[in-house]
């Protein structure tokens, strides 16, 4: 079981900022920006690389939810970044697909 599944099951606490039928979002425990929120599906998919066409609506839903959360957090006007890490070189550490919502400061590009 992943740490995110434990958050979904309320077995460990998290600072949850958004919930709907298909997704929840909570603050990253090790924030890399003033706003750093993780948006995850309730249904576990290990990563984008293991998603199938039948997951398309759910993955799209995460982006729409992230944009709504950005508005809620007051960073939609200044801008923000959505990131999905996949696999080892992508820096993925939790195998439950998630969208990082980062904002509240100027973000550098490209990532190191
Ligand atoms: P990734 O490296 O893309 O898989 O992102 C995993 C993210 O989960 C990292 O940014 C971690 O800081 C974050 N994280 C790990 N455990 C927790 C937790 N218990 N609550 C909130 N965020 C977490």
PDB file of N, CA and C in Angstrom, residues 23-62:
ATOM      1  N   UNK A  23     -11.256  12.677  -6.894  1.00  0.00           N
ATOM      2  CA  UNK A  23      -9.902  13.132  -6.552  1.00  0.00           C
ATOM      3  C   UNK A  23      -9.863  13.769  -5.176  1.00  0.00           C
ATOM      4  N   UNK A  24      -8.671  13.732  -4.593  1.00  0.00           N
ATOM      5  CA  UNK A  24      -8.439  14.567  -3.412  1.00  0.00           C
ATOM      6  C   UNK A  24      -7.099  15.281  -3.607  1.00  0.00           C
ATOM      7  N   UNK A  25      -6.902  16.345  -2.843  1.00  0.00           N
ATOM      8  CA  UNK A  25      -5.653  17.097  -2.921  1.00  0.00           C
ATOM      9  C   UNK A  25      -5.241  17.504  -1.518  1.00  0.00           C
ATOM     10  N   UNK A  26      -3.936  17.456  -1.291  1.00  0.00           N
ATOM     11  CA  UNK A  26      -3.403  17.791   0.036  1.00  0.00           C
ATOM     12  C   UNK A  26      -2.047  18.445  -0.124  1.00  0.00           C
ATOM     13  N   UNK A  27      -1.612  19.154   0.913  1.00  0.00           N
ATOM     14  CA  UNK A  27      -0.336  19.875   0.847  1.00  0.00           C
ATOM     15  C   UNK A  27       0.826  18.890   0.935  1.00  0.00           C
ATOM     16  N   UNK A  28       1.836  19.129   0.076  1.00  0.00           N
ATOM     17  CA  UNK A  28       3.028  18.296   0.091  1.00  0.00           C
ATOM     18  C   UNK A  28       3.743  18.485   1.432  1.00  0.00           C
ATOM     19  N   UNK A  29       4.211  17.370   1.989  1.00  0.00           N
ATOM     20  CA  UNK A  29       4.871  17.394   3.304  1.00  0.00           C
ATOM     21  C   UNK A  29       6.239  18.080   3.227  1.00  0.00           C
ATOM     22  N   UNK A  30       6.799  18.182   2.039  1.00  0.00           N
ATOM     23  CA  UNK A  30       8.120  18.785   1.842  1.00  0.00           C
ATOM     24  C   UNK A  30       8.016  19.814   0.707  1.00  0.00           C
ATOM     25  N   UNK A  31       7.344  20.945   0.995  1.00  0.00           N
ATOM     26  CA  UNK A  31       6.985  21.874  -0.084  1.00  0.00           C
ATOM     27  C   UNK A  31       8.189  22.496  -0.775  1.00  0.00           C
ATOM     28  N   UNK A  32       8.105  22.567  -2.099  1.00  0.00           N
ATOM     29  CA  UNK A  32       9.161  23.144  -2.926  1.00  0.00           C
ATOM     30  C   UNK A  32       8.800  24.545  -3.411  1.00  0.00           C
ATOM     31  N   UNK A  33       7.683  25.049  -2.970  1.00  0.00           N
ATOM     32  CA  UNK A  33       7.215  26.388  -3.336  1.00  0.00           C
ATOM     33  C   UNK A  33       6.200  26.797  -2.267  1.00  0.00           C
ATOM     34  N   UNK A  34       5.889  28.103  -2.162  1.00  0.00           N
ATOM     35  CA  UNK A  34       4.920  28.527  -1.147  1.00  0.00           C
ATOM     36  C   UNK A  34       3.599  27.765  -1.233  1.00  0.00           C
ATOM     37  N   UNK A  35       3.160  27.476  -2.446  1.00  0.00           N
ATOM     38  CA  UNK A  35       2.023  26.562  -2.629  1.00  0.00           C
ATOM     39  C   UNK A  35       2.539  25.308  -3.306  1.00  0.00           C
ATOM     40  N   UNK A  36       2.397  24.177  -2.637  1.00  0.00           N
ATOM     41  CA  UNK A  36       2.805  22.893  -3.222  1.00  0.00           C
ATOM     42  C   UNK A  36       1.774  21.868  -2.773  1.00  0.00           C
ATOM     43  N   UNK A  37       0.926  21.511  -3.705  1.00  0.00           N
ATOM     44  CA  UNK A  37      -0.223  20.636  -3.424  1.00  0.00           C
ATOM     45  C   UNK A  37      -0.160  19.442  -4.363  1.00  0.00           C
ATOM     46  N   UNK A  38      -0.543  18.295  -3.866  1.00  0.00           N
ATOM     47  CA  UNK A  38      -0.588  17.076  -4.673  1.00  0.00           C
ATOM     48  C   UNK A  38      -2.044  16.728  -4.935  1.00  0.00           C
ATOM     49  N   UNK A  39      -2.368  16.507  -6.199  1.00  0.00           N
ATOM     50  CA  UNK A  39      -3.727  16.131  -6.598  1.00  0.00           C
ATOM     51  C   UNK A  39      -3.676  14.676  -7.037  1.00  0.00           C
ATOM     52  N   UNK A  40      -4.473  13.843  -6.394  1.00  0.00           N
ATOM     53  CA  UNK A  40      -4.409  12.396  -6.680  1.00  0.00           C
ATOM     54  C   UNK A  40      -5.805  11.845  -6.946  1.00  0.00           C
ATOM     55  N   UNK A  41      -5.884  10.815  -7.774  1.00  0.00           N
ATOM     56  CA  UNK A  41      -7.182  10.169  -7.985  1.00  0.00           C
ATOM     57  C   UNK A  41      -7.517   9.241  -6.821  1.00  0.00           C
ATOM     58  N   UNK A  42      -8.796   9.095  -6.527  1.00  0.00           N
ATOM     59  CA  UNK A  42      -9.186   8.126  -5.498  1.00  0.00           C
ATOM     60  C   UNK A  42      -8.863   6.709  -5.970  1.00  0.00           C
ATOM     61  N   UNK A  43      -9.046   6.473  -7.267  1.00  0.00           N
ATOM     62  CA  UNK A  43      -8.718   5.150  -7.830  1.00  0.00           C
ATOM     63  C   UNK A  43      -7.227   5.116  -8.126  1.00  0.00           C
ATOM     64  N   UNK A  44      -6.551   4.126  -7.573  1.00  0.00           N
ATOM     65  CA  UNK A  44      -5.094   4.081  -7.693  1.00  0.00           C
ATOM     66  C   UNK A  44      -4.665   3.660  -9.094  1.00  0.00           C
ATOM     67  N   UNK A  45      -3.816   4.497  -9.689  1.00  0.00           N
ATOM     68  CA  UNK A  45      -3.099   4.172 -10.927  1.00  0.00           C
ATOM     69  C   UNK A  45      -1.645   4.436 -10.556  1.00  0.00           C
ATOM     70  N   UNK A  46      -0.739   3.507 -10.829  1.00  0.00           N
ATOM     71  CA  UNK A  46       0.616   3.705 -10.295  1.00  0.00           C
ATOM     72  C   UNK A  46       1.348   4.864 -10.929  1.00  0.00           C
ATOM     73  N   UNK A  47       1.113   5.123 -12.188  1.00  0.00           N
ATOM     74  CA  UNK A  47       1.781   6.263 -12.819  1.00  0.00           C
ATOM     75  C   UNK A  47       1.225   6.463 -14.210  1.00  0.00           C
ATOM     76  N   UNK A  48       1.619   7.563 -14.845  1.00  0.00           N
ATOM     77  CA  UNK A  48       1.141   7.831 -16.207  1.00  0.00           C
ATOM     78  C   UNK A  48       1.536   6.698 -17.144  1.00  0.00           C
ATOM     79  N   UNK A  49       2.732   6.144 -16.917  1.00  0.00           N
ATOM     80  CA  UNK A  49       3.221   5.102 -17.838  1.00  0.00           C
ATOM     81  C   UNK A  49       2.402   3.824 -17.746  1.00  0.00           C
ATOM     82  N   UNK A  50       1.665   3.639 -16.674  1.00  0.00           N
ATOM     83  CA  UNK A  50       0.842   2.436 -16.581  1.00  0.00           C
ATOM     84  C   UNK A  50      -0.646   2.745 -16.804  1.00  0.00           C
ATOM     85  N   UNK A  51      -0.954   3.986 -17.172  1.00  0.00           N
ATOM     86  CA  UNK A  51      -2.350   4.349 -17.439  1.00  0.00           C
ATOM     87  C   UNK A  51      -2.789   3.797 -18.789  1.00  0.00           C
ATOM     88  N   UNK A  52      -4.077   3.568 -18.926  1.00  0.00           N
ATOM     89  CA  UNK A  52      -4.622   3.054 -20.183  1.00  0.00           C
ATOM     90  C   UNK A  52      -5.637   4.057 -20.716  1.00  0.00           C
ATOM     91  N   UNK A  53      -6.065   3.898 -21.967  1.00  0.00           N
ATOM     92  CA  UNK A  53      -7.040   4.840 -22.522  1.00  0.00           C
ATOM     93  C   UNK A  53      -8.294   4.990 -21.648  1.00  0.00           C
ATOM     94  N   UNK A  54      -8.653   3.956 -20.927  1.00  0.00           N
ATOM     95  CA  UNK A  54      -9.846   4.062 -20.073  1.00  0.00           C
ATOM     96  C   UNK A  54      -9.616   4.984 -18.869  1.00  0.00           C
ATOM     97  N   UNK A  55      -8.374   5.379 -18.640  1.00  0.00           N
ATOM     98  CA  UNK A  55      -8.062   6.300 -17.539  1.00  0.00           C
ATOM     99  C   UNK A  55      -8.054   7.769 -17.995  1.00  0.00           C
ATOM    100  N   UNK A  56      -8.318   7.996 -19.278  1.00  0.00           N
ATOM    101  CA  UNK A  56      -8.144   9.344 -19.837  1.00  0.00           C
ATOM    102  C   UNK A  56      -8.996  10.383 -19.103  1.00  0.00           C
ATOM    103  N   UNK A  57     -10.243  10.068 -18.856  1.00  0.00           N
ATOM    104  CA  UNK A  57     -11.118  11.058 -18.209  1.00  0.00           C
ATOM    105  C   UNK A  57     -10.638  11.350 -16.791  1.00  0.00           C
ATOM    106  N   UNK A  58     -10.199  10.316 -16.097  1.00  0.00           N
ATOM    107  CA  UNK A  58      -9.736  10.501 -14.719  1.00  0.00           C
ATOM    108  C   UNK A  58      -8.465  11.361 -14.691  1.00  0.00           C
ATOM    109  N   UNK A  59      -7.536  11.091 -15.595  1.00  0.00           N
ATOM    110  CA  UNK A  59      -6.304  11.887 -15.636  1.00  0.00           C
ATOM    111  C   UNK A  59      -6.626  13.335 -16.008  1.00  0.00           C
ATOM    112  N   UNK A  60      -7.526  13.527 -16.950  1.00  0.00           N
ATOM    113  CA  UNK A  60      -7.937  14.889 -17.306  1.00  0.00           C
ATOM    114  C   UNK A  60      -8.603  15.594 -16.133  1.00  0.00           C
ATOM    115  N   UNK A  61      -9.359  14.848 -15.383  1.00  0.00           N
ATOM    116  CA  UNK A  61     -10.045  15.401 -14.211  1.00  0.00           C
ATOM    117  C   UNK A  61      -9.044  15.976 -13.212  1.00  0.00           C
ATOM    118  N   UNK A  62      -7.890  15.324 -13.073  1.00  0.00           N
ATOM    119  CA  UNK A  62      -6.878  15.817 -12.125  1.00  0.00           C
ATOM    120  C   UNK A  62      -6.398  17.216 -12.527  1.00  0.00           C
TER     121      UNK A  62
END
